[in-house]
Tab-separated table of C-alpha atoms in Angstrom:
chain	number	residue	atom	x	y	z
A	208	UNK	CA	0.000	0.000	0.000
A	209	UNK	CA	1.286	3.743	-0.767
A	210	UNK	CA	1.630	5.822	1.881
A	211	UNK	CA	0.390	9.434	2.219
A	212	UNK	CA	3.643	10.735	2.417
A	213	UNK	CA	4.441	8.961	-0.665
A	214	UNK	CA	1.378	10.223	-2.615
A	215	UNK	CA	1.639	13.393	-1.106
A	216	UNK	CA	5.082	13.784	-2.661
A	217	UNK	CA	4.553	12.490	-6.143
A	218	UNK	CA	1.241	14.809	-6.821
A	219	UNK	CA	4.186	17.730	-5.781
A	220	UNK	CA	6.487	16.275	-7.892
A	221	UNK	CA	3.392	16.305	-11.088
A	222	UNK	CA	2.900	19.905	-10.155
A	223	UNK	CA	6.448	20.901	-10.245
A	224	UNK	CA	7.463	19.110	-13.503
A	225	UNK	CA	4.166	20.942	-14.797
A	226	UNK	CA	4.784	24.350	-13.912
A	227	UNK	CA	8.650	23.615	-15.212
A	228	UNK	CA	6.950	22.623	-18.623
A	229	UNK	CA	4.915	26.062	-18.413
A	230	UNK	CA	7.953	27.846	-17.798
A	231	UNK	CA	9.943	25.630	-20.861
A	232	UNK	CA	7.005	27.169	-23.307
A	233	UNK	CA	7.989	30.644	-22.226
A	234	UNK	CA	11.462	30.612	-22.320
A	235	UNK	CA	10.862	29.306	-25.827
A	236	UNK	CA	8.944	32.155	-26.735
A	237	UNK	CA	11.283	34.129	-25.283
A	238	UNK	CA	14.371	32.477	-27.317
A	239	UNK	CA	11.746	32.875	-30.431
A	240	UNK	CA	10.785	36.076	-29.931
A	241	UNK	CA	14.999	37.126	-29.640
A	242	UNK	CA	15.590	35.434	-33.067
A	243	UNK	CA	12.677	37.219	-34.858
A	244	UNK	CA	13.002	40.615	-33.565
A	245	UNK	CA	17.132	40.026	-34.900
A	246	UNK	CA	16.067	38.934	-38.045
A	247	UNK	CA	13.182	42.082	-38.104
A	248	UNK	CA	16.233	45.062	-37.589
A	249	UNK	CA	19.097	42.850	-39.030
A	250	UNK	CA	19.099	45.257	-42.183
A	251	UNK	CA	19.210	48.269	-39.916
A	252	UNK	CA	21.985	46.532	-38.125
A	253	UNK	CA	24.404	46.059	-40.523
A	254	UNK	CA	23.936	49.308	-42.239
A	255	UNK	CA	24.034	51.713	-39.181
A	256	UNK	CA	26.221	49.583	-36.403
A	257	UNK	CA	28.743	47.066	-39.044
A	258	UNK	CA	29.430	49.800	-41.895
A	259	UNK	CA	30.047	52.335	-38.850
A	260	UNK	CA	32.936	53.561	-37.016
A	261	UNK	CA	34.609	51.507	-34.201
A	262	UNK	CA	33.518	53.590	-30.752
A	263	UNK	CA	32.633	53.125	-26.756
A	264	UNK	CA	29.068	52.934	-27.927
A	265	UNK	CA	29.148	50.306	-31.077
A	266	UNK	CA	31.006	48.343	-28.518
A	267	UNK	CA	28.067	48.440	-25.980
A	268	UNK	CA	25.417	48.266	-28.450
A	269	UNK	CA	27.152	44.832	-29.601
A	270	UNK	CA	27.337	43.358	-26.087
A	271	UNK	CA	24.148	44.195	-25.027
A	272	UNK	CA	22.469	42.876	-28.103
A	273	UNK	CA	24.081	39.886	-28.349
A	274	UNK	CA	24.166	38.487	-24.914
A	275	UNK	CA	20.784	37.458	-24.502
A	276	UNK	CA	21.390	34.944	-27.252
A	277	UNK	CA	23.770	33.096	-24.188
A	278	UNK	CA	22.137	33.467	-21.150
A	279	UNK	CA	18.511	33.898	-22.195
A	280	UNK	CA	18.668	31.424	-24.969
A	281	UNK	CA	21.482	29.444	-24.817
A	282	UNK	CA	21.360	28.635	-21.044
A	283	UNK	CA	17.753	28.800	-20.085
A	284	UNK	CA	17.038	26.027	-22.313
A	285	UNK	CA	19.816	23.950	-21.696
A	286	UNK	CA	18.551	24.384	-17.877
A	287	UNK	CA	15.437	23.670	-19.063
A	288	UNK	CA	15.420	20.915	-21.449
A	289	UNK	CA	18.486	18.706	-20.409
A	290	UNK	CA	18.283	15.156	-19.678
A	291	UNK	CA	21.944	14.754	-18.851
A	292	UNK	CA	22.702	17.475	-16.460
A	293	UNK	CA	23.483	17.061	-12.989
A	294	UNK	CA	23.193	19.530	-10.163
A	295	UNK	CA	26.693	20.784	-10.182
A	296	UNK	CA	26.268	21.456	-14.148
A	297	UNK	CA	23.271	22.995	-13.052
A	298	UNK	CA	24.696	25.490	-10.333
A	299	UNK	CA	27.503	26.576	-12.848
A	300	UNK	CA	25.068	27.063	-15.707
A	301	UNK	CA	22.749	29.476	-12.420
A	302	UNK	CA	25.809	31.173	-11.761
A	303	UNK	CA	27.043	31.724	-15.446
A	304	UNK	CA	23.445	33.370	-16.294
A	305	UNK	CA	22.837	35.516	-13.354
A	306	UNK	CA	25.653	36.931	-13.980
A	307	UNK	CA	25.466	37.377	-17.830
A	308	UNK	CA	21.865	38.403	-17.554
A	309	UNK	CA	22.301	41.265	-14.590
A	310	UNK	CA	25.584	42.340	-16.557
A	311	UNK	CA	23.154	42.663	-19.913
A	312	UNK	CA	20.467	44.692	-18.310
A	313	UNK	CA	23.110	46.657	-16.697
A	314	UNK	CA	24.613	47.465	-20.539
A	315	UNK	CA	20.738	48.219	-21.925
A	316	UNK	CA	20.280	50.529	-18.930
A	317	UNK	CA	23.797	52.378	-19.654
A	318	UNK	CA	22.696	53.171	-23.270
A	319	UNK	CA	18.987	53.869	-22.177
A	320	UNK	CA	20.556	56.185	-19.559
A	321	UNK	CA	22.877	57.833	-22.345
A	322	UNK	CA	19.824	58.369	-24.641
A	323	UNK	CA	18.109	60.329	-21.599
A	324	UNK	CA	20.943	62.311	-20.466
A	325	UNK	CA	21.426	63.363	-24.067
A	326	UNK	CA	17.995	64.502	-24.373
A	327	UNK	CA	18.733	66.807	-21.507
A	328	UNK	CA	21.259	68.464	-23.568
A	329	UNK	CA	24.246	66.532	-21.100
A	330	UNK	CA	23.264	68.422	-18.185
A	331	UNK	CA	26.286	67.661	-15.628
A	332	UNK	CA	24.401	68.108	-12.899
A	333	UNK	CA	21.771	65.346	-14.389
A	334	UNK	CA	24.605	63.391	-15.085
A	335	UNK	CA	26.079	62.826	-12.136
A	336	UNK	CA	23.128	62.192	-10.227
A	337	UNK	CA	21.682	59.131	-12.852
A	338	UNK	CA	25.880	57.913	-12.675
A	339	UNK	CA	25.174	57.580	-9.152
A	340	UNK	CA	21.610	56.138	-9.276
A	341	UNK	CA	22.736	53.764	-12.275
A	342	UNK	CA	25.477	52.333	-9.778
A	343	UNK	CA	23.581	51.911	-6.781
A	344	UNK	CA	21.091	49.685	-9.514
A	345	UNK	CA	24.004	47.850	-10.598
A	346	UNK	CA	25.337	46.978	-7.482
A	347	UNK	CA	21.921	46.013	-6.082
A	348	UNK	CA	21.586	43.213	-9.202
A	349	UNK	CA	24.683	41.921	-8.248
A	350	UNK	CA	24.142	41.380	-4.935
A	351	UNK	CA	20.699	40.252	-4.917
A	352	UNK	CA	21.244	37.803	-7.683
A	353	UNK	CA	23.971	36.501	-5.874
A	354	UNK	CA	21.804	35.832	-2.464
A	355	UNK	CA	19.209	34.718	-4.815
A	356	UNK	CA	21.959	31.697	-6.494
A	357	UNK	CA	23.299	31.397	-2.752
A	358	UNK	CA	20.030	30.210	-1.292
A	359	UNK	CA	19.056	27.748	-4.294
A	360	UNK	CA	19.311	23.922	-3.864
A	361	UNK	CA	19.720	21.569	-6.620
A	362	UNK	CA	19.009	17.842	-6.830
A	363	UNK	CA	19.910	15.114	-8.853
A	364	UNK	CA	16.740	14.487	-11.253
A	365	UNK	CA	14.076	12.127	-9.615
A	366	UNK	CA	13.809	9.664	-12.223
A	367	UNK	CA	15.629	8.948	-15.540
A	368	UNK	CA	13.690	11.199	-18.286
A	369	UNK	CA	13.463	14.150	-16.032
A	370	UNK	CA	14.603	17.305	-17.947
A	371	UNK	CA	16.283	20.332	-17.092
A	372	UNK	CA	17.776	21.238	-13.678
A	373	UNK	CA	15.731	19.930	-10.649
A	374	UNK	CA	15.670	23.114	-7.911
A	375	UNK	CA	14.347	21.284	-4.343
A	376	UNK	CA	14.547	25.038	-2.598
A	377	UNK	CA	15.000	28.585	-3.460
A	378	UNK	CA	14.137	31.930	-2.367
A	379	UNK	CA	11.759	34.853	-3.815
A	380	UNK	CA	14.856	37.360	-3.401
A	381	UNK	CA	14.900	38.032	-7.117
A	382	UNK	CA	11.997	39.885	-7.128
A	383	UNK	CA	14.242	42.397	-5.898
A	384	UNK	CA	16.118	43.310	-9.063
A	385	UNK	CA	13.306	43.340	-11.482
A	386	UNK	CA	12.163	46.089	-8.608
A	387	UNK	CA	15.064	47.863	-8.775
A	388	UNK	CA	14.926	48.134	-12.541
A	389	UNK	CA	11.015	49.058	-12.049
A	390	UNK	CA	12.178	52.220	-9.873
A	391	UNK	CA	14.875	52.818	-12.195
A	392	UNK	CA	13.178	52.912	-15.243
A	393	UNK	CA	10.380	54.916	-13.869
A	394	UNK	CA	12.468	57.519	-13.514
A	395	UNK	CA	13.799	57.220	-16.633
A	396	UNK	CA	10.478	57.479	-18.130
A	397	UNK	CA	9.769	60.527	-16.273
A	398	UNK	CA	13.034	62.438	-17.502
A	399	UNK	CA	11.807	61.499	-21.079
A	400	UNK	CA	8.448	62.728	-20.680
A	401	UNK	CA	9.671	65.696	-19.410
A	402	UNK	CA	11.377	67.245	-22.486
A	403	UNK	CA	8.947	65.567	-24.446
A	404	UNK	CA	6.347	67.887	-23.919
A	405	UNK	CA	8.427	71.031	-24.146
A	406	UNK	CA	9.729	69.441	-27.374
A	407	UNK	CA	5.867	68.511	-28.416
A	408	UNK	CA	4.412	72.126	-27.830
A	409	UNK	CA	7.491	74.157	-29.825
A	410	UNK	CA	6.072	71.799	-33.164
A	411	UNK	CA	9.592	71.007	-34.422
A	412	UNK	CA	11.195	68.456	-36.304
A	413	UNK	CA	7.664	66.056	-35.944
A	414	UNK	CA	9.781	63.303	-37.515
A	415	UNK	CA	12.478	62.957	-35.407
A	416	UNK	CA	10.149	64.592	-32.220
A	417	UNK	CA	8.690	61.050	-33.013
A	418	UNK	CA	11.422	59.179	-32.676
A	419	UNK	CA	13.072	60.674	-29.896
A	420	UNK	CA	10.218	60.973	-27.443
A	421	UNK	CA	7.432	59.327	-28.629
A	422	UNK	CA	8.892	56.113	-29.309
A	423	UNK	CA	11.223	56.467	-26.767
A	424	UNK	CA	8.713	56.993	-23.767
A	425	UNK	CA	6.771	53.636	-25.117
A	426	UNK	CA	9.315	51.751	-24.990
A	427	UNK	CA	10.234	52.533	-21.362
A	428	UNK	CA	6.735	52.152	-20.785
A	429	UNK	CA	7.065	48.778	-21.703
A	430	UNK	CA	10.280	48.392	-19.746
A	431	UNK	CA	8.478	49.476	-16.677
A	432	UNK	CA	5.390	47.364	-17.156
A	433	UNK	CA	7.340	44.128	-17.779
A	434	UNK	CA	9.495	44.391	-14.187
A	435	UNK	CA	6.199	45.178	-12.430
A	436	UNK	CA	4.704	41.877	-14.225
A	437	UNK	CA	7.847	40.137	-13.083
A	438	UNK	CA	7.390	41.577	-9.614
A	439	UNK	CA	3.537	40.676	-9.113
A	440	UNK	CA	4.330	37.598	-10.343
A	441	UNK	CA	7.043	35.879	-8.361
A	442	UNK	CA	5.547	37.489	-4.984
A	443	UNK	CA	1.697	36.190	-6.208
A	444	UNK	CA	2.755	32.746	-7.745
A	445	UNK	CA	4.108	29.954	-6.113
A	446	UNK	CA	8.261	29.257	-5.939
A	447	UNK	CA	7.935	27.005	-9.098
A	448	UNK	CA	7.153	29.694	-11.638
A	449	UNK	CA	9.866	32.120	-10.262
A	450	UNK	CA	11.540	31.961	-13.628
A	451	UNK	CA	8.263	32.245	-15.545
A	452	UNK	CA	9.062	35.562	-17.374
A	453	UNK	CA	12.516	35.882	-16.653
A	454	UNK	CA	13.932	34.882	-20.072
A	455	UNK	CA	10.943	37.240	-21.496
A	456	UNK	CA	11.767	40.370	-19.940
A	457	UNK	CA	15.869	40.050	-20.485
A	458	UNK	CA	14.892	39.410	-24.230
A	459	UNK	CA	12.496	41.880	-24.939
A	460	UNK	CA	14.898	44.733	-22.547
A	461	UNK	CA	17.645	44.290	-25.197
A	462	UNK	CA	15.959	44.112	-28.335
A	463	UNK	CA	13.768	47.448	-27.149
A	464	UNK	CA	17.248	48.927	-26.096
A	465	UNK	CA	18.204	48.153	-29.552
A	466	UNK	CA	15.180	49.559	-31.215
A	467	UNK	CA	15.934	52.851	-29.732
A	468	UNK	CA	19.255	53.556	-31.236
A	469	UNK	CA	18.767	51.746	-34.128
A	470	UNK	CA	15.214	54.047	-34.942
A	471	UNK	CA	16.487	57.199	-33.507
A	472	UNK	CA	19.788	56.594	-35.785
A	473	UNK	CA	17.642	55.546	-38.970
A	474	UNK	CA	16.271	58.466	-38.809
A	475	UNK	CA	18.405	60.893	-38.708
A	476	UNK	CA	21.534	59.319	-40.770
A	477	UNK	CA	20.494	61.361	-43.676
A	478	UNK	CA	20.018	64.442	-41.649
A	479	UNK	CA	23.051	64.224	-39.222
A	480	UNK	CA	24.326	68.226	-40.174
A	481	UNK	CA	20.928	69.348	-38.605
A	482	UNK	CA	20.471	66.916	-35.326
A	483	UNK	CA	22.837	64.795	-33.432
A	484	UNK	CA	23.525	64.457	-29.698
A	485	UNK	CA	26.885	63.315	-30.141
A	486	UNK	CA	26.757	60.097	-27.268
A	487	UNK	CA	24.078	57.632	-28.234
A	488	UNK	CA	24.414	57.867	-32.281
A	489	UNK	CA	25.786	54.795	-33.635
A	490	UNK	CA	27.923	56.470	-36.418
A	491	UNK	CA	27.051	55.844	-40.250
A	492	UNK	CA	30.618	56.278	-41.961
A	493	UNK	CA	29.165	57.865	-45.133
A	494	UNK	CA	28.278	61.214	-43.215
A	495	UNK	CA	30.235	61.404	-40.248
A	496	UNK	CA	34.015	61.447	-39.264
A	497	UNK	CA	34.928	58.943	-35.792
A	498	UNK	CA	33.472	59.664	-32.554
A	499	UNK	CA	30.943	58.402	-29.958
């Protein structure tokens, strides 16, 4: 005869590899999603970032757009899908993409932050205070991810054709960065907006007004909603769908980062004599001499 216990733990175990298959689906999207967005702005890509200029910010534009094709890809389904991996695989493979991931969103949020200060016309003051505020983010990441990797246990895989990485205990603490990022962005956001308007009611260039603050305030919009999904849902759901939209927010932060110097450089390529800000332009060799 079976005992409680016994049932009791394998209905857990059906609800855990369940929510784990849940979580498989959206990291595929996720991976999906990556790929077709690259494939969408490839042509933009070559022409305005590979026929440009080496610089600081081709060099960050490169990183951040191509990392989430290791950690949120790459990694998340091996972690996912495996049927070979053991639990110190596993806890490498944790470590690896925490670390990639937080270091990715920290690059997105560097050029997002450059395309706001610019906006401001590189106000020093402004300056120093988002350097600050972008460092005390940064550091927060990092340490929370860490605590978050520190307090996960891994198990070998509780029968043969068990896949991906089999996590017996964890805690919620990366809520924490997807928080941070929701504060930060926010007030990102606002500093866009801000400008915006002024730049709305003198009825200037409505093109590039367009690009520049219009498209630029939806996508931090976006930004913010996604880490405030993230948020309501690892402190609402249970500890099994923790990673649930993880994979979809790092994905869709860099290709939206990439969107908004790849647009705002689109457009004004063929007008660079009357509007550049000098830092976030990803420079198009035909028109312009080397710099950042």
């Amino acid at each position: 005869m079976v005992s409680r216990e016994t049932v009791v733990d394998i209905n857990q175990l059906v609800e855990y590899v369940g929510a784990m298959r849940l979580v498989t689906y959206f990291n595929i999207s996720a991976a999906a999603m990556l790929v077709y967005d690259y494939f969408l702005t490839l042509g933009m890509e070559v022409d305005l970032v590979w026929l440009s200029a080496w610089s600081p910010m081709k060099v960050l534009f490169i990183v951040q757009r191509y990392l989430p094709f290791i950690d949120a890809a790459t990694f998340s389904l091996v972690h996912q899908l495996s049927t070979t991996i053991n639990p110190s695989v596993c806890k490498q493979i944790e470590n690896a993409q925490g670390l990639l991931s937080v270091t990715g969103f920290i690059l997105s949020e560097i050029i997002l932050t450059l395309r706001v200060w610019a906006v401001w016309k590189r106000s020093k003051l402004l300056g120093i205070a988002l350097s600050i505020l972008l460092l005390a983010t940064a550091a927060a990441c990092y340490v929370f991810t860490g605590l978050f990797q520190h307090g996960l246990k891994l198990s070998n895989r509780p029968y043969p054709e068990f896949q991906g990485c089999f996590i017996t205990g964890t805690n919620r603490l990366l809520y924490v960065n997807w928080l941070v990022l929701m504060v930060y962005d926010s007030i990102l956001l606002v500093l866009m907006v801000i400008p915006g308007i002024t730049a709305y009611r003198e009825q200037g260039n409505e093109g590039l007004h367009a690009v520049v603050y219009r498209d630029g305030v939806v996508f931090y919009v976006y930004l913010f909603v996604l880490s405030a999904t993230n948020v309501i849902v690892i402190k609402a759901l249970p500890a099994k769908y923790l990673y649930i939209l993880s994979s979809v927010e790092r994905c869709l932060h860099s290709a939206l980062t990439s969107r908004v110097l790849l647009h705002i450089r689109d457009h004004t390529r063929s007008m660079i004599s009357l509007w550049s800000d000098g830092i976030t332009d990803i420079q198009f060799s035909s028109f312009v001499d080397d710099e950042i």
